Short mmCIF file of C-alpha atoms and ligand atoms in Angstrom, two decimals:
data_model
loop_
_atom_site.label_atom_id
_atom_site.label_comp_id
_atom_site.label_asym_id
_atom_site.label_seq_id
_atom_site.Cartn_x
_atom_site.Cartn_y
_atom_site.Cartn_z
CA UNK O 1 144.64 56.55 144.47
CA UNK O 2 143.61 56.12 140.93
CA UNK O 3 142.20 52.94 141.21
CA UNK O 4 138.79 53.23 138.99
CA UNK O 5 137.17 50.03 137.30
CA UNK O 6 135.17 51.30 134.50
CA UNK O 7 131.88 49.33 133.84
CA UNK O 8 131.85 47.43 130.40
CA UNK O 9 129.61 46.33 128.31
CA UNK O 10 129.69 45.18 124.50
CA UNK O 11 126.70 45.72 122.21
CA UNK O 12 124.59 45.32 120.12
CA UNK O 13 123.37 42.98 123.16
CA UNK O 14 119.81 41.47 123.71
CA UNK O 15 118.86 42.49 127.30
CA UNK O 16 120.27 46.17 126.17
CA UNK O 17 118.01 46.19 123.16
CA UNK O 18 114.42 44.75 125.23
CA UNK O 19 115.91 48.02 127.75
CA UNK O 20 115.71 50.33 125.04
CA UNK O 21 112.64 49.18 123.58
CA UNK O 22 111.15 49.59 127.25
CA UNK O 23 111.64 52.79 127.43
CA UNK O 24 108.48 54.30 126.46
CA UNK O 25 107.42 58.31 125.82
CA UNK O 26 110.63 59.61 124.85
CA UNK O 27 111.26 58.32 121.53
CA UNK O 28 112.69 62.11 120.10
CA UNK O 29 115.66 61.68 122.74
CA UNK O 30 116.51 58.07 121.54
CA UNK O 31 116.56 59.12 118.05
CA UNK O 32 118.46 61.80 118.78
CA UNK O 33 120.87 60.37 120.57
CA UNK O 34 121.44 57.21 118.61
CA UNK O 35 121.58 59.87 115.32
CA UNK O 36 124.40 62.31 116.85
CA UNK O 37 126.39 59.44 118.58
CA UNK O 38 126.61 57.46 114.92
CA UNK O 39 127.79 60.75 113.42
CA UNK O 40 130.22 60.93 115.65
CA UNK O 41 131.79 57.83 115.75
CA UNK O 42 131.59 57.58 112.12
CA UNK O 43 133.53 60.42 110.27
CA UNK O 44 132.55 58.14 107.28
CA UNK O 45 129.43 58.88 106.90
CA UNK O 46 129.56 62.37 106.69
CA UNK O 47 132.08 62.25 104.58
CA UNK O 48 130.13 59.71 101.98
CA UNK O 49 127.52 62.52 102.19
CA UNK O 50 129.32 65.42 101.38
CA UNK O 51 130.74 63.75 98.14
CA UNK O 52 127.26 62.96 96.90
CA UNK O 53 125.62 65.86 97.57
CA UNK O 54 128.43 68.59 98.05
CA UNK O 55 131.11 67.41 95.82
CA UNK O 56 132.95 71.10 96.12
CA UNK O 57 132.87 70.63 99.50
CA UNK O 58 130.86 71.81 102.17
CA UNK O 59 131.94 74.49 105.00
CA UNK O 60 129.52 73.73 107.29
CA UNK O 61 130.28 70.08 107.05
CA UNK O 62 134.06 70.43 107.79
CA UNK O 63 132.70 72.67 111.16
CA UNK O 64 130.02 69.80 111.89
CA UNK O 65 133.25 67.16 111.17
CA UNK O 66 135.55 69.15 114.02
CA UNK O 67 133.02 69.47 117.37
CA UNK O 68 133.54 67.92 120.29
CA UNK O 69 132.12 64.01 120.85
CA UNK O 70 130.13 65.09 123.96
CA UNK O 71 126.40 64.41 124.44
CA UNK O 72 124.54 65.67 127.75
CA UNK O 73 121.87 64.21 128.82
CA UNK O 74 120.05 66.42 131.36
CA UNK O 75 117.10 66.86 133.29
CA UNK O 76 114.83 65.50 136.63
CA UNK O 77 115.59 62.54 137.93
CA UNK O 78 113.36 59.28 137.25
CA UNK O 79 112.87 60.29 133.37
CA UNK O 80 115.60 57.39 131.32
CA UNK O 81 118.45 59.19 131.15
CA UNK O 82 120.71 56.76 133.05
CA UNK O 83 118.21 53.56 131.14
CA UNK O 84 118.98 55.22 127.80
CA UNK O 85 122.71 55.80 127.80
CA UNK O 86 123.45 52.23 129.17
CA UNK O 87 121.60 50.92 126.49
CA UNK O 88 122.03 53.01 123.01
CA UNK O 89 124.91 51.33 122.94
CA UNK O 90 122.89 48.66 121.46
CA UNK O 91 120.85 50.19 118.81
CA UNK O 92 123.83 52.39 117.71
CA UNK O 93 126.01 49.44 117.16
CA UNK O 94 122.63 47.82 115.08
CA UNK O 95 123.12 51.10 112.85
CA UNK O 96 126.45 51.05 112.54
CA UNK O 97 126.69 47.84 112.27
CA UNK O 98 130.00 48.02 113.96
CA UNK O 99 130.34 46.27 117.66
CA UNK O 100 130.22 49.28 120.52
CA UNK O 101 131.92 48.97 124.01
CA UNK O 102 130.19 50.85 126.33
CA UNK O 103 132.06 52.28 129.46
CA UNK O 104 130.58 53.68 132.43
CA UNK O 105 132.12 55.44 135.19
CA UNK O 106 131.89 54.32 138.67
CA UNK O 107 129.50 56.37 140.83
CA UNK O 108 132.57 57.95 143.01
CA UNK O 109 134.20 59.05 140.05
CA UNK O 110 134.93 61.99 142.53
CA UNK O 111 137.34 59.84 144.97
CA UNK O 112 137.61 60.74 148.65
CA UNK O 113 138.50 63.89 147.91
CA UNK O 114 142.60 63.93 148.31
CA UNK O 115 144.41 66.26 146.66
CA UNK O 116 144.79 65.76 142.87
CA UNK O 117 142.41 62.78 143.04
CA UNK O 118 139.85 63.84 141.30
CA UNK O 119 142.01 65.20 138.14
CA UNK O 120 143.83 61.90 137.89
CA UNK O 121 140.05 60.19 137.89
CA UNK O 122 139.40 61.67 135.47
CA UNK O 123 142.22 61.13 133.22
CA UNK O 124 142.28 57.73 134.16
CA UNK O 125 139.11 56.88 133.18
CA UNK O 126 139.65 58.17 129.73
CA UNK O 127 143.41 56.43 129.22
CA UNK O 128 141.29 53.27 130.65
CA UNK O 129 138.10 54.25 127.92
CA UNK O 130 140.89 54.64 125.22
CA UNK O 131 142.66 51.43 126.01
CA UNK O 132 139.89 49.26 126.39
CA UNK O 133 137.76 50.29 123.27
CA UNK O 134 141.41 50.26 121.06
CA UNK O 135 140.30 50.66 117.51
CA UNK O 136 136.68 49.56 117.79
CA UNK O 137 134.13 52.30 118.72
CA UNK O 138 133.06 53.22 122.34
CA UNK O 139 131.16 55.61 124.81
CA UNK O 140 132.17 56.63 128.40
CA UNK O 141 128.92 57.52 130.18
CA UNK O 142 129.76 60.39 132.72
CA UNK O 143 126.50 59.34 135.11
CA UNK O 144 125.52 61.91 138.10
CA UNK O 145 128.04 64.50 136.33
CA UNK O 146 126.70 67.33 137.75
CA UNK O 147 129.36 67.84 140.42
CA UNK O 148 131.80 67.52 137.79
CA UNK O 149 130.84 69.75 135.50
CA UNK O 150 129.40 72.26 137.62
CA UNK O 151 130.53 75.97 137.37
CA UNK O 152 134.14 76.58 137.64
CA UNK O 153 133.28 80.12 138.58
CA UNK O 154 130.84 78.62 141.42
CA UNK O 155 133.76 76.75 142.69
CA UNK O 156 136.03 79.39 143.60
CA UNK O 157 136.76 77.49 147.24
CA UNK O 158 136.80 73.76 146.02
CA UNK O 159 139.97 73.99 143.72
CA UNK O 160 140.26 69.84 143.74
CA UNK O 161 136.79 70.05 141.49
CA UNK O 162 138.38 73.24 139.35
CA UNK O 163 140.63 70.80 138.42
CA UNK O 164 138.89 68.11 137.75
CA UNK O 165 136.42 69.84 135.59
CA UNK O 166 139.46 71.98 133.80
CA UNK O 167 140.67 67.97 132.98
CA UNK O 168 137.10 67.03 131.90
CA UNK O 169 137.49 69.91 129.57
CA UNK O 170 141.27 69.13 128.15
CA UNK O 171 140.33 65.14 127.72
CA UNK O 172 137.09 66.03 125.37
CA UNK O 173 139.21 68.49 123.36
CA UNK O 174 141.86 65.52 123.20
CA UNK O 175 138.74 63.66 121.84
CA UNK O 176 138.18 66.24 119.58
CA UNK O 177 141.75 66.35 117.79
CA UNK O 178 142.44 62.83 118.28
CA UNK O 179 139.49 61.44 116.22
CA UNK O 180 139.56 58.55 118.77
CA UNK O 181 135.91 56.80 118.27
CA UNK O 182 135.35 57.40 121.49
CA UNK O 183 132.67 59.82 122.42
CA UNK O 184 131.41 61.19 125.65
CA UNK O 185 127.74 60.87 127.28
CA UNK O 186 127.65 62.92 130.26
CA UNK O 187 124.49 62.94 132.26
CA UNK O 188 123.36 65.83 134.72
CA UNK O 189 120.29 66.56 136.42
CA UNK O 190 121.47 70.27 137.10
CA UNK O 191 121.80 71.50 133.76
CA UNK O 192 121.94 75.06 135.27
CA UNK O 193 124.59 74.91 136.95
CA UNK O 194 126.63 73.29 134.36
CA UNK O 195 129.70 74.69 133.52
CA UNK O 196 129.53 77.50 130.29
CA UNK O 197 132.73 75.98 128.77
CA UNK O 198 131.76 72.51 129.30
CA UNK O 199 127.67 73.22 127.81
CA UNK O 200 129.84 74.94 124.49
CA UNK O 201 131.24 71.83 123.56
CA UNK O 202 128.61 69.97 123.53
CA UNK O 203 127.40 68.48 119.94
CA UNK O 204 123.97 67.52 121.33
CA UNK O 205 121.77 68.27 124.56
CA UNK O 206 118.50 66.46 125.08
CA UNK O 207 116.39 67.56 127.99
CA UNK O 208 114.46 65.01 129.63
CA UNK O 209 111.19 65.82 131.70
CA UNK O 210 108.42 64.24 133.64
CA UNK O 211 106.13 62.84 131.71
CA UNK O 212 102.53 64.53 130.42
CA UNK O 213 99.42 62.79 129.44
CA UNK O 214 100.58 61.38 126.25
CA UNK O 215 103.65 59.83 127.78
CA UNK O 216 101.53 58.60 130.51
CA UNK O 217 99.54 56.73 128.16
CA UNK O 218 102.32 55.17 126.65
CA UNK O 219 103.51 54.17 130.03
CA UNK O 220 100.04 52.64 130.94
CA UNK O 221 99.61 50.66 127.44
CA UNK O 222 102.85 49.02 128.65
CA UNK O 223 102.25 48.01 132.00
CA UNK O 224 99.06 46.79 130.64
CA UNK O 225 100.31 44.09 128.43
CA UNK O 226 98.75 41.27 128.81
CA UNK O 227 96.16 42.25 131.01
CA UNK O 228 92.51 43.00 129.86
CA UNK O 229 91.64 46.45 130.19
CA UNK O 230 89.60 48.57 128.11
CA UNK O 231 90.46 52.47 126.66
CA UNK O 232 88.14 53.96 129.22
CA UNK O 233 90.18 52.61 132.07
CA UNK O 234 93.23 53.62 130.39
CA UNK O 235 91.65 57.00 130.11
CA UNK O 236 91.32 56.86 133.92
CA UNK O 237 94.30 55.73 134.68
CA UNK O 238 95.99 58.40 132.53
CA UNK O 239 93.46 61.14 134.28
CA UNK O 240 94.24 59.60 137.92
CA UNK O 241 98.10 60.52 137.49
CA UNK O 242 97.90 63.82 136.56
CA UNK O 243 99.06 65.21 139.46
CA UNK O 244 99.30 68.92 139.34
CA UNK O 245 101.89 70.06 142.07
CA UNK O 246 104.18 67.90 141.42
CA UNK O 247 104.23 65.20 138.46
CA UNK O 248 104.91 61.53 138.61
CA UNK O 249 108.05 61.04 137.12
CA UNK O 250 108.70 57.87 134.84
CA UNK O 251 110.34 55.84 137.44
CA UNK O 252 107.34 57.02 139.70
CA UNK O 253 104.86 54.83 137.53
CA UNK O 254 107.41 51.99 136.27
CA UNK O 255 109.17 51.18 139.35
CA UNK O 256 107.11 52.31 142.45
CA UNK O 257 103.55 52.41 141.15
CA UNK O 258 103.37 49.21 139.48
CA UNK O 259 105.55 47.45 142.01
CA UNK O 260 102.76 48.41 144.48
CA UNK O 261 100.32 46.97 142.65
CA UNK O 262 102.26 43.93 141.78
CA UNK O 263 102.96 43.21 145.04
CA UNK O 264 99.19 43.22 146.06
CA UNK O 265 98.27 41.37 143.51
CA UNK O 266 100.97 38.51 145.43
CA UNK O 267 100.08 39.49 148.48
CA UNK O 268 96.26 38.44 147.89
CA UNK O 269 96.73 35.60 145.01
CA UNK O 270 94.85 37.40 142.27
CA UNK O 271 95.55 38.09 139.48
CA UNK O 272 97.35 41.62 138.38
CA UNK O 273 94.14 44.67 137.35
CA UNK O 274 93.83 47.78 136.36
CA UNK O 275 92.29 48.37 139.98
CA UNK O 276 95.31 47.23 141.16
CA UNK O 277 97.00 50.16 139.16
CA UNK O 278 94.43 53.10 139.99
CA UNK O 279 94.89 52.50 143.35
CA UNK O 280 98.33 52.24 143.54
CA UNK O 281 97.91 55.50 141.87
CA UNK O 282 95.78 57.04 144.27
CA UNK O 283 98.14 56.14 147.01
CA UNK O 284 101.62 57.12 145.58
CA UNK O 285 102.85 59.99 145.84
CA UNK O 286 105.07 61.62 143.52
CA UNK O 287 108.78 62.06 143.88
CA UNK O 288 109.93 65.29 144.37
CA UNK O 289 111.33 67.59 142.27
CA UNK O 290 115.13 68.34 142.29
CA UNK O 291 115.70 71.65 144.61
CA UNK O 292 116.47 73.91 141.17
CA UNK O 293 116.29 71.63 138.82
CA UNK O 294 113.39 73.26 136.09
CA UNK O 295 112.39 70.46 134.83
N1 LIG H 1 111.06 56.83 129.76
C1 LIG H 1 110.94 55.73 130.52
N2 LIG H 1 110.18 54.70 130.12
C2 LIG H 1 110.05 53.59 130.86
N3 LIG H 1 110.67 53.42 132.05
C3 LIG H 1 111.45 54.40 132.51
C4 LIG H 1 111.63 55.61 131.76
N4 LIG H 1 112.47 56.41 132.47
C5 LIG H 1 112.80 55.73 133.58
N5 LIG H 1 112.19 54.53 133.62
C6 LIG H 1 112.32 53.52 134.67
O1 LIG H 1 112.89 54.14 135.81
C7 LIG H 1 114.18 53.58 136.11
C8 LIG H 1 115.13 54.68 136.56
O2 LIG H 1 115.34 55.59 135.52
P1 LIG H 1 116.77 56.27 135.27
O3 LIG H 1 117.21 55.93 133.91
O4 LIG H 1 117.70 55.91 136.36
O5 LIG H 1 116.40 57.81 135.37
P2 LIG H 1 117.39 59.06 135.44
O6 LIG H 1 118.76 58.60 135.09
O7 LIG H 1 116.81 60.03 134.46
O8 LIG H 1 117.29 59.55 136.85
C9 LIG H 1 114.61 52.92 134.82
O9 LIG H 1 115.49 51.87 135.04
C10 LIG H 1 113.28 52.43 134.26
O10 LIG H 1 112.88 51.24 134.90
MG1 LIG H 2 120.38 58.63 136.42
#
């Protein structure tokens, strides 16, 4: 029952560095992340620091040296997280310059729902994390964690997920003392709901959100390589997608927006436009927003 094949991959890696580079508009939340993760994985370097600058030591450096390796990554769907922590692995390991194995959980982390399955899961995921990364350096990406994590207090009836979030808990404390180089990205889309104990550990939590003019921009310019189109069409298309109710989110405009227009432009053998894009636009409609999600 605790059959669970982790997802692997090695970086730094090509295709995971032209994903990160493709992710456009939220440039503070990959710097961020690929800032807190090296810190974590590399006690060194905060130790290097403090003896240059704080040779008599530093309190607040021993405090920063003992929290927990977890990173949350939280917010509406369609906005990178999942496209970001599959590939920092790749410009982390380009800081480091150390190789980074890269673990993902499968989507059913959860199980069937037997008793004790999701506990064991759990804890098999990390002996697996541990085993595979050995003494290198490693992330396990926690994807869709929000059932996981979610309130203990909320979950007075499902005791399986008590458990398995009270063995989330122990493992990252494990993490903590063990100085394993293994640290933890869990992703969540219901921040709210997260559990208190489980949001205190965390070292880092970026917030991820629909994109606003700028970041629309950014998005356009992109889709617009390679394709002649001049600022006041950008302008347009930038004004076209700012839809108030609800906004597009990035996956909105990457994925279903320009595959619209792509496929038109197929469809009738011409080549891809701008008009292509403003009316693919005009005749998307946003995805909805997550039923209490704030974002
Ligand atoms: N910030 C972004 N910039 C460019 N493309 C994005 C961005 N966010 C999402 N996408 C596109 O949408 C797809 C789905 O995004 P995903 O990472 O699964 O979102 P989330 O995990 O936040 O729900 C990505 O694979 C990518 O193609
Ligand atoms: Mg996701």
């Amino acid at each position: 029952m605790t059959e669970l094949q982790l997802l692997e991959t090695k970086h730094p890696d090509k295709a995971a560095r032209a994903h990160f580079d493709e992710l456009v508009g939220i440039d503070s939340q990959k710097e961020q992340l690929v800032e807190e993760l090296h810190a974590l994985l590399d006690p060194g370097l905060v130790t290097a620091w403090v003896k240059k600058h704080h040779p008599g030591g530093l309190a607040l450096a021993d405090k920063m040296a003992h929290r927990s390796p977890l990173v949350l990554l939280e917010g509406d769907v369609g906005c990178g997280k999942t496209a970001l922590a599959c590939a920092v692995g790749t410009p982390l390991a380009e800081r480091m310059r150390e190789r980074v194995t890269v673990l993902e959980t499968p989507s059913n982390i959860r199980g069937t729902g037997l008793v004790g399955e999701v506990s064991a899961r759990i804890s098999a995921a990390f002996t697996q994390a541990k085993s595979r990364i050995g003494t290198g350096h490693g992330l396990l990406i926690i994807d869709e964690g929000d059932d996981l994590g979610t309130q203990r207090a909320q979950m007075q009836a499902h005791h399986e997920d008590r458990a398995g979030l009270n063995v989330l808990i122990k493992q990252i404390d494990l993490r903590q003392r063990a100085q394993t180089r293994l640290a933890v990205v869990l992703i969540t889309s219901r921040a709210d709901d997260l559990d208190a104990a489980l949001m205190r550990r965390a070292s880092l939590r970026l917030r991820f959100e629909r994109p606003d003019k700028h970041a629309r921009r950014q998005v356009f310019e992109r889709l617009l390589e390679g394709i002649s189109s001049t600022k006041r069409q950008v302008d347009e298309l930038v004004e076209l997608s700012d839809k108030r109710e609800t906004p597009f989110s990035y996956s909105d405009l990457v994925v279903r927006v320009a595959g619209a227009a792509f496929r038109r432009a197929l469809r009738e053998n011409r080549p891809m436009s701008v008009e292509f894009l403003m009316d693919a636009v005009r005749h998307t409609a946003p995805s909805p927003l997550l039923a209490g999600a704030s974002g």
